[in-house]
Structures are given as C-alpha cells and as structure tokens.
Short mmCIF file of C-alpha atoms in Angstrom, two decimals:
data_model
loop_
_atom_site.label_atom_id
_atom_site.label_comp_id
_atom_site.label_asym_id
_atom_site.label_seq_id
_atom_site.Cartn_x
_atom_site.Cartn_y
_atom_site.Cartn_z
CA UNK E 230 0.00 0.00 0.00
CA UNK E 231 1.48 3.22 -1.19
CA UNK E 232 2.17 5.74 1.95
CA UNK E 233 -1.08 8.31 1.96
CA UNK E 234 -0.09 11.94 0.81
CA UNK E 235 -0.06 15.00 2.73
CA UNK E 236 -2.44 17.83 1.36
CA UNK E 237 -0.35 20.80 1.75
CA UNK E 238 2.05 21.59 4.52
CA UNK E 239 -0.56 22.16 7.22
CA UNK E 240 -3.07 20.21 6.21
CA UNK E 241 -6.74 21.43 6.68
CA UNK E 242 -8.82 19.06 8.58
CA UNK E 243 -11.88 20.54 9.51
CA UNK E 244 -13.89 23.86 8.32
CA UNK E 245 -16.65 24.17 11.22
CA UNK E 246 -18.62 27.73 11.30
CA UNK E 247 -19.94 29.25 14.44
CA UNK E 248 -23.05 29.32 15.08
CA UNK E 249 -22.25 33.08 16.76
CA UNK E 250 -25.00 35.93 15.61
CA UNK E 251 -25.57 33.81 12.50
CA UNK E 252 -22.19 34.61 11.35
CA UNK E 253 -19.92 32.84 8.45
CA UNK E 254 -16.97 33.46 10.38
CA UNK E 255 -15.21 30.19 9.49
CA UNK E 256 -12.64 28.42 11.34
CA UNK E 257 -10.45 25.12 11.30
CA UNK E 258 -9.12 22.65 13.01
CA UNK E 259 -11.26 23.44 16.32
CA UNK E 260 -11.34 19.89 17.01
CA UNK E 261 -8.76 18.08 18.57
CA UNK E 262 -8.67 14.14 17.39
CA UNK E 263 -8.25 12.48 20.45
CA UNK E 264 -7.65 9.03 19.64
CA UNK E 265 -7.56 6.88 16.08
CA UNK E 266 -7.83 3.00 15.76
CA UNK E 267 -6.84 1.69 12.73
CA UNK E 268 -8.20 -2.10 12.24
CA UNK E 269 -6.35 -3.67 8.81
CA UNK E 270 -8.55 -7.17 8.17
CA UNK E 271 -7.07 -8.91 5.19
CA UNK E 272 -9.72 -11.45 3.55
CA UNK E 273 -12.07 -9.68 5.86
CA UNK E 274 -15.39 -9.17 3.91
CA UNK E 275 -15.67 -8.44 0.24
CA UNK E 276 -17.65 -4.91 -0.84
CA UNK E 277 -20.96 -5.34 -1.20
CA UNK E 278 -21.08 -4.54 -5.05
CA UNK E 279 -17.70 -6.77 -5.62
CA UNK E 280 -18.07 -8.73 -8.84
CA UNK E 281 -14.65 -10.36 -8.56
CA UNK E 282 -13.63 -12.14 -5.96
CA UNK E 283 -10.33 -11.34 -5.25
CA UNK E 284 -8.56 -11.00 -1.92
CA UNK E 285 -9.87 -7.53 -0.71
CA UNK E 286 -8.90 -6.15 2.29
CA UNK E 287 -11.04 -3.72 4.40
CA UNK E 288 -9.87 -0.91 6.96
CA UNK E 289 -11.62 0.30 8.76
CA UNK E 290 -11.10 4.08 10.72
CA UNK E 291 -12.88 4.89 14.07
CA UNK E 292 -12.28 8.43 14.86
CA UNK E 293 -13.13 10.32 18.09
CA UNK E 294 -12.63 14.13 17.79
CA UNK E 295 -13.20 16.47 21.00
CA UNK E 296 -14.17 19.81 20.61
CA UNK E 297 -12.20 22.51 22.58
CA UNK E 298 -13.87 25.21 21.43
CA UNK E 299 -16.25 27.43 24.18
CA UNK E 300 -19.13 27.32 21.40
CA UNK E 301 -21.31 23.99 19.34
CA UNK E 302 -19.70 23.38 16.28
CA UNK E 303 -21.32 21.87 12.89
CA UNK E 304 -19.71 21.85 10.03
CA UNK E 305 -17.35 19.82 7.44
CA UNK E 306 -15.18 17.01 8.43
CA UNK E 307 -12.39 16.44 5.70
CA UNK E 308 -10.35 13.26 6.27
CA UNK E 309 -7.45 11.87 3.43
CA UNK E 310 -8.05 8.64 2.30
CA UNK E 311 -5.71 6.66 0.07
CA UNK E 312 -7.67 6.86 -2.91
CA UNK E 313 -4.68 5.97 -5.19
CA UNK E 314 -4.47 2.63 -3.63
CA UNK E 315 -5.41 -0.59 -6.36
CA UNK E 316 -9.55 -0.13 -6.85
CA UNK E 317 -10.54 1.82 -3.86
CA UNK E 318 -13.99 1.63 -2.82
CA UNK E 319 -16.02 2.98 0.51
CA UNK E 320 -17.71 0.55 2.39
CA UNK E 321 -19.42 2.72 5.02
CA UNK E 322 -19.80 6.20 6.45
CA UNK E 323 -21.75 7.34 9.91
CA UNK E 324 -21.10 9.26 12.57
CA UNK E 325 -22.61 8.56 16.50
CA UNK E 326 -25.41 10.14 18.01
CA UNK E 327 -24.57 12.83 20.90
CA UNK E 328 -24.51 10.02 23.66
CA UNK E 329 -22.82 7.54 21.47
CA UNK E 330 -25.13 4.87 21.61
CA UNK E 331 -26.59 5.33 18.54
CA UNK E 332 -25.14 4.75 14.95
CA UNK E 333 -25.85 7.34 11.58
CA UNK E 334 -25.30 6.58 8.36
CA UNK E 335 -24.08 9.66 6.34
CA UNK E 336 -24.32 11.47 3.19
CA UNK E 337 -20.93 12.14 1.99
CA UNK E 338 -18.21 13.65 -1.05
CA UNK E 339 -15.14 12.34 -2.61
CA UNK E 340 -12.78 14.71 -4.22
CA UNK E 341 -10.77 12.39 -5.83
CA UNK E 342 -8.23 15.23 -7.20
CA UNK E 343 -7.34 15.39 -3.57
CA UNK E 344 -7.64 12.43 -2.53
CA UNK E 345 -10.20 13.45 0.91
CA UNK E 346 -13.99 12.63 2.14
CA UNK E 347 -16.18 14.80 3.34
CA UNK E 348 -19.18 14.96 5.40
CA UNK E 349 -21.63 17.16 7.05
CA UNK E 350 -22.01 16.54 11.10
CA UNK E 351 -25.32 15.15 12.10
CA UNK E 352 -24.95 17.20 15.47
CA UNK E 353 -23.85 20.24 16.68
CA UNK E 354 -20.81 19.38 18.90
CA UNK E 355 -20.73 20.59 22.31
CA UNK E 356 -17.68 22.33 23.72
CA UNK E 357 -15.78 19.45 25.39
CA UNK E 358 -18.06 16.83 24.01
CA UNK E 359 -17.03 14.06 21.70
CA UNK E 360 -17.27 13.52 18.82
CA UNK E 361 -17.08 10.07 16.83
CA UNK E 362 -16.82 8.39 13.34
CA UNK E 363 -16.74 5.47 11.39
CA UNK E 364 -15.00 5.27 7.99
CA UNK E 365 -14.57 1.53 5.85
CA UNK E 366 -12.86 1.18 3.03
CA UNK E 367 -11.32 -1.39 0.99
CA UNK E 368 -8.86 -2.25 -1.91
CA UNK E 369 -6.73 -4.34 -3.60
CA UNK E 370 -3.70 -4.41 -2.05
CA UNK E 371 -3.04 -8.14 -1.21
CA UNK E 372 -0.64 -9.52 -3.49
CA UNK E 373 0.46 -13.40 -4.06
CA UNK E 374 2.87 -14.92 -5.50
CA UNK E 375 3.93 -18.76 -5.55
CA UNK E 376 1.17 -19.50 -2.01
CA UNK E 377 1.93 -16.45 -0.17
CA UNK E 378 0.22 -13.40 0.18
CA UNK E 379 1.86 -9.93 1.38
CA UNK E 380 0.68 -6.44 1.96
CA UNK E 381 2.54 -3.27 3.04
CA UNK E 382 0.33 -1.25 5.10
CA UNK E 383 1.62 2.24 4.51
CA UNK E 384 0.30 5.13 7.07
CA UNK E 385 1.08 8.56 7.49
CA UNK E 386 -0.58 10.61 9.56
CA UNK E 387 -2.36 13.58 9.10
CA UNK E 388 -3.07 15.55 12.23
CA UNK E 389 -2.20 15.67 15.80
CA UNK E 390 -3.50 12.56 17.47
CA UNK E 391 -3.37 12.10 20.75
CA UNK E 392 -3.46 7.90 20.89
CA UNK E 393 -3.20 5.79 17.90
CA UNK E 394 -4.30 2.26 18.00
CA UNK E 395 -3.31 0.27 14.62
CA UNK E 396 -4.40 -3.14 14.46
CA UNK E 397 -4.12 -6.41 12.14
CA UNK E 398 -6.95 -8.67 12.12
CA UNK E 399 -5.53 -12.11 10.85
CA UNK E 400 -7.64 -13.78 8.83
CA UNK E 401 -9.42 -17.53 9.85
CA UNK E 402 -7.93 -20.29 8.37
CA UNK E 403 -4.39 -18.51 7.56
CA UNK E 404 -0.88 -20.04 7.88
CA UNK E 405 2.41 -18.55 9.05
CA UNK E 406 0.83 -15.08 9.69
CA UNK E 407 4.09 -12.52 9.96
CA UNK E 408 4.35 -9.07 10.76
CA UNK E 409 7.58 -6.88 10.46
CA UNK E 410 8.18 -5.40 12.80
CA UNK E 411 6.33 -7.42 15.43
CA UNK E 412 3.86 -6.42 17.29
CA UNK E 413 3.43 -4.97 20.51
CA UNK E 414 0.67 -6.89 21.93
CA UNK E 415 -1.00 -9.96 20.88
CA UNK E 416 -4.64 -11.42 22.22
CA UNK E 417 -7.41 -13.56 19.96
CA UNK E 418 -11.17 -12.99 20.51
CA UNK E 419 -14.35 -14.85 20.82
CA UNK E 420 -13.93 -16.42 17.33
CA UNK E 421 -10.23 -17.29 17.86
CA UNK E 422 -9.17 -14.74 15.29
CA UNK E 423 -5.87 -13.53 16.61
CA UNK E 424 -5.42 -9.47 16.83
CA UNK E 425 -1.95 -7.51 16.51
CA UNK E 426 -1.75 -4.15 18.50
CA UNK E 427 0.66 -1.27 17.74
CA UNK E 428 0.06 1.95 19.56
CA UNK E 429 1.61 5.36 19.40
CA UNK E 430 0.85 8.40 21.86
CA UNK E 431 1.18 11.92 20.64
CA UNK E 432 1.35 11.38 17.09
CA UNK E 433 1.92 14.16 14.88
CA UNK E 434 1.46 15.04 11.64
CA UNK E 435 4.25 13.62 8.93
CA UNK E 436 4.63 10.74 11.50
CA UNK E 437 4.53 7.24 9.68
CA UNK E 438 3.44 3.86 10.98
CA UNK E 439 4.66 1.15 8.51
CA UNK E 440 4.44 -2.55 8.39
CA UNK E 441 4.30 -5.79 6.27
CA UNK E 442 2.66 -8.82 6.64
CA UNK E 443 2.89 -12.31 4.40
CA UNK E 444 0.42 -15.52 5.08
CA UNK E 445 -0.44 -18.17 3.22
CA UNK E 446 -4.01 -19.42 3.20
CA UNK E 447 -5.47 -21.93 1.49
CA UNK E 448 -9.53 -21.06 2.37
CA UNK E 449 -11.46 -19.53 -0.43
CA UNK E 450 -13.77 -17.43 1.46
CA UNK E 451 -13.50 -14.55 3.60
CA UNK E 452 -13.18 -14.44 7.94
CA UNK E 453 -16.94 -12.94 7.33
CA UNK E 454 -18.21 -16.41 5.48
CA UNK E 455 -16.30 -18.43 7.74
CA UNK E 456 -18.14 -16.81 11.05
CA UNK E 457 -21.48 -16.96 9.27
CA UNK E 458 -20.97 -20.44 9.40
CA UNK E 459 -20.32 -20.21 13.10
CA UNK E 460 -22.74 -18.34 13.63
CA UNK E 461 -24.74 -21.37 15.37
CA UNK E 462 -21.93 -21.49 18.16
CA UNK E 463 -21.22 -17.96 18.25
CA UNK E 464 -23.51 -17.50 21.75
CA UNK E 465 -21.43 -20.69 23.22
CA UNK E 466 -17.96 -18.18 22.74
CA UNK E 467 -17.51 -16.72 26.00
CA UNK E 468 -14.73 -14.81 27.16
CA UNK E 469 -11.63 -13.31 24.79
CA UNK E 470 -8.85 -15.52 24.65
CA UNK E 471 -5.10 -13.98 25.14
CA UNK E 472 -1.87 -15.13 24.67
CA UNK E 473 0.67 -16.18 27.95
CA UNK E 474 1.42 -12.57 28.07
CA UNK E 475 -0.16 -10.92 30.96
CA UNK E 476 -1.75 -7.83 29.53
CA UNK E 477 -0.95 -4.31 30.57
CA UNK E 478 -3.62 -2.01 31.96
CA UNK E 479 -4.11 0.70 29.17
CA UNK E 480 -4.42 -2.45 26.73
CA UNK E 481 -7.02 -4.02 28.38
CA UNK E 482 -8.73 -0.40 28.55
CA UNK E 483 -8.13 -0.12 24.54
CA UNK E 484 -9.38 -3.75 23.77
CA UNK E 485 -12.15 -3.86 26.05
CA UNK E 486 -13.13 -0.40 25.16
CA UNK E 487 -12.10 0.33 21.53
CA UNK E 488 -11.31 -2.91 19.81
CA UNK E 489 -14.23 -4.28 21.03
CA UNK E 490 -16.71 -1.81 19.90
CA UNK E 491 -15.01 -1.14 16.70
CA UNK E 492 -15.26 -5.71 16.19
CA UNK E 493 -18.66 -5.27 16.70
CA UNK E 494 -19.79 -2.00 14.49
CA UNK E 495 -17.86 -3.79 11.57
CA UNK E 496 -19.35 -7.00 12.32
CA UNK E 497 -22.79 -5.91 12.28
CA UNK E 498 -22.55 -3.88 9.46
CA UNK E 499 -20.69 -6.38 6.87
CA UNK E 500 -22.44 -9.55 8.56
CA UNK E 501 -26.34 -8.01 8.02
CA UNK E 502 -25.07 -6.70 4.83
CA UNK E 503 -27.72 -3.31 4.83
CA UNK E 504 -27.25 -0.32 6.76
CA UNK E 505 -26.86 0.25 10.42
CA UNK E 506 -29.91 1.20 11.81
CA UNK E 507 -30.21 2.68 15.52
CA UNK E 508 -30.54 -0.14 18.19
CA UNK E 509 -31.92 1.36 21.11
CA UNK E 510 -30.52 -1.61 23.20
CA UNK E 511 -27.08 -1.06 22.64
CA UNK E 512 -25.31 0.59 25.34
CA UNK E 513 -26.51 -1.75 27.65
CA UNK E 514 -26.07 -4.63 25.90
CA UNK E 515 -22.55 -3.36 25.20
CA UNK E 516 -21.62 -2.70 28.70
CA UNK E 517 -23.26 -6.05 29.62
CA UNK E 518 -21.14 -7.75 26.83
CA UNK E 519 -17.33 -5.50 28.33
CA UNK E 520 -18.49 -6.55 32.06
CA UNK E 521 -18.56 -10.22 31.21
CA UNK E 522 -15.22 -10.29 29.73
CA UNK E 523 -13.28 -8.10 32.61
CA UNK E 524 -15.23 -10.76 35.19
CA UNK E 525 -13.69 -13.20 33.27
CA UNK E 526 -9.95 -11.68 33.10
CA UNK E 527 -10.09 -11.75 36.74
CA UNK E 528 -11.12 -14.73 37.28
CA UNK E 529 -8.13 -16.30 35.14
CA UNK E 530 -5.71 -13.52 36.72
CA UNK E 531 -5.16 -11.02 33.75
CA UNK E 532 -5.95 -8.66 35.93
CA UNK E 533 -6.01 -7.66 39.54
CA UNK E 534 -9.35 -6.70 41.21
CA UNK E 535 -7.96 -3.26 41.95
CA UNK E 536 -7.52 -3.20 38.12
CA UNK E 537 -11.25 -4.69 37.78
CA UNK E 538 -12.90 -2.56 39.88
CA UNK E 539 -10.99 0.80 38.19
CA UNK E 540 -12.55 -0.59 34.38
CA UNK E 541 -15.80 -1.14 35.71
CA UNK E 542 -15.63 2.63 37.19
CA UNK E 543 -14.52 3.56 33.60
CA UNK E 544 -17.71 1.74 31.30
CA UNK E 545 -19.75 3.90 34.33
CA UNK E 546 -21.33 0.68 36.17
CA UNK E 547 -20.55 -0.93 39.67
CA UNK E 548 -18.95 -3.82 40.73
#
C-alpha cells in the first residue's frame, strides 16, 4: 500500500462555522482528534457490489474528535483517504449520536483530485463533548505470488493525534501469519481470530506507521463467510482468549473499550449486509457484553481486582 499523501504543509482538517449571531466566520481545526484505531482485516469481507472475488482487504477508521472550542460546532469534516491505492472503494460512512449509543449513516463527497472525504455533522458538537466516526474502506492491495500473500500497510498521519491504535486482524484459516516489525501486543477474541496491537501516543502530523505482513491461506472465502458459518456457536464463545502474556492495563482499557466496539460495528454492518440502523438496546447490551469479559480476566488472573474494579468505574457501572 502506497504511503497516503499529505495535502499541503498544514493540512486542513476541519472547516466548522460558528453558530455566533448567525455569522460565516469560518474556522479550522477546532477539534482536537483524540484518539484513532486503525483495524487492517485482510480477507475480511468483500464490498458489497464486488463482482470479482479477489482477496480484498477492508480498513476500517474509528475516529473520536473532541471539541475545545467554548461554542457547538457543525460543520465539514475532511479526512485523506488513500484513494490511489489498487480499486478503492467505501464501504461505510456514519457518525454517532450525541450520547454515542446510537449509529448514523451519512451522506458524503469524494474529491478524488485530492484524494479526501467529506461529510456534514449530524450534530452540533458541544464544547468538550465528543465527537465520533466510522470510515470503511477497501482495496486491492493483497498480493500473491507462488502460495503467499503480502501487503505493506503504509500510514502517514495527518493531524495531531493524541493515541493511535493500529491493528491487524488475521484472517481464519491462515498459515504462518508474519508481521515486520512485530507487534506490541497480541490477544485472539471470541472467534479465535488472533489481533496484533501497535500503539503510538502523541502522534503528529508527517509521523509514519509502517508494516508488512505475508500468510499463506489456502480457504477460499472470507473471515466474514467463515463466522457466518459459526454463527450457530457464536452464543457458546464466552470470554476473549489472550496469549501467555499478561496484559498491561491501558491495553485491556483499549481492547475492552475500543477494539471491542469497533469488532462489533464492523461485524454488524458487513455480517447483516444493509445499513446500520439505531438499536436502542445497545449501550446496555454493550456494557453487559465489556463486564462479562473483565469478570472473566479476573477470574483467570489477567488482571487484579484493583484493576477490575478501576474498568468497571470507567464503562460507568458498579462492581
């Protein structure tokens, strides 16, 4: 994957006017992006329109932008995709509702010349609120030769993030999955599909990320056919499964909180194949769902109840 192109020197991110006197005073970057995960899922799903079934690969982006501003903003959001890349395609758009339990498809432009999306904000964000977004794309990327198949992931980033999470789904059914350089945490979840975790604090923009991967796999159909067909045992998989490694504290916040959520947005959007509609149930059913798992990493000893009872302060329940 070639490495994604700067715009200009300082990039413009966002063009937000305030909503001030009915003004069209107009000005940028007003949001800060607080934190940026990154999943790369080779083999993951093919488009929905795909004729030919090569391998694709999906990313998906899952944004959260505070705003620092003393006013509501609403306005543009202009992101740089890497529209160059080998038959680029969007999967899907939407933004959250204001309390984030609700997901919105959006309406939204390509400018291909520059190589950015676009989108109008549902919401007016309020000062210090959140702000969140979902972005899936895929290409063509994967390459094989004589059984093996290798990418180059290729990122470089575009504004000041505060925490970036970048992480490689490995398909089901692969062989000798290999990442260079390795990564910096390993665990597998529910459907034994092992996840690779880089992450990066204070990342500015310029900064690159970069990393290959070769596998060989011999399964014709993607991890999303495979767990359709698992689908029947899918409410026997109980807790997340992790490698010998005892697991630090801020990565069982990002995987329980982050990865998690961002697993389950992708899976119910490429697994129902139609688009996300709001499910009013959600948030509980979600914190329900991150309770069960950190009851289980204490029971096993991944973590220590002090550690337990600060993540189950954090998802905002009780032990």
């Amino acid at each position: 994957m070639k490495v994604m192109k700067l715009l200009s020197a300082i990039i413009l991110l966002f063009i937000f006017q305030l909503p001030d006197k009915g003004s069209a005073e107009t000005k940028s970057n007003v949001l800060n992006m607080e934190e940026l995960t990154i999943q790369v899922m080779p083999e993951y799903s093919y488009h929905p329109k795909d004729k030919k079934k090569d391998a694709p690969l999906l990313v998906g982006y899952h944004g959260a932008f505070k705003n620092n501003a003393e006013e509501a903003q609403k306005g543009q959001v202009v992101i740089p995709l890497p529209m160059d890349e080998k038959n680029f395609r969007i999967g899907f758009v939407a933004d959250y509702s204001r309390d984030l339990t609700e997901m919105n498809e959006i309406q939204y432009e390509l400018d291909k010349e520059n190589g950015t999306i676009s989108w109008e904000t549902s919401e007016e964000i309020q000062p210090q609120e959140i702000y969140k977004f979902v972005i899936e794309y895929y290409t063509d990327s994967i390459k094989e030769k004589d059984g093996t198949k290798t990418l180059t992931y290729d990122f470089k980033n575009f504004a000041d993030i505060g925490l970036l999470n970048l992480i490689f789904v490995e398909p089901l059914n692969s062989e000798s999955f290999k990442l260079e350089p390795a990564s910096e945490q390993h665990q597998k979840n529910s459907y034994n599909m092992n996840m690779f975790l880089y992450q990066s604090q204070g990342m500015k923009p310029g900064d690159e990320k970069n990393i290959s991967l070769e596998y060989k796999r011999a399964d014709d159909r993607t991890t999303a056919e495979i767990m359709e067909a698992m689908a029947g045992d899918a409410k026997k998989a109980g807790t997340v499964k992790q490698n010998d490694e005892k697991m630090p504290l801020w990565l069982v916040i990002t995987v329980v909180g982050s990865v998690t959520i961002c697993a389950a947005v992708l899976l119910i959007f490429i697994m129902k194949k139609k688009k996300v509609k709001p499910v009013k149930d959600y948030a509980s059913n979600d914190y329900e769902a991150k309770k069960s798992k950190l009851r289980a990493m204490l029971v096993e000893g991944s973590i220590t109840e002090a550690e337990y009872n600060e993540l189950i302060k954090k998802l905002g329940g009780r032990n």
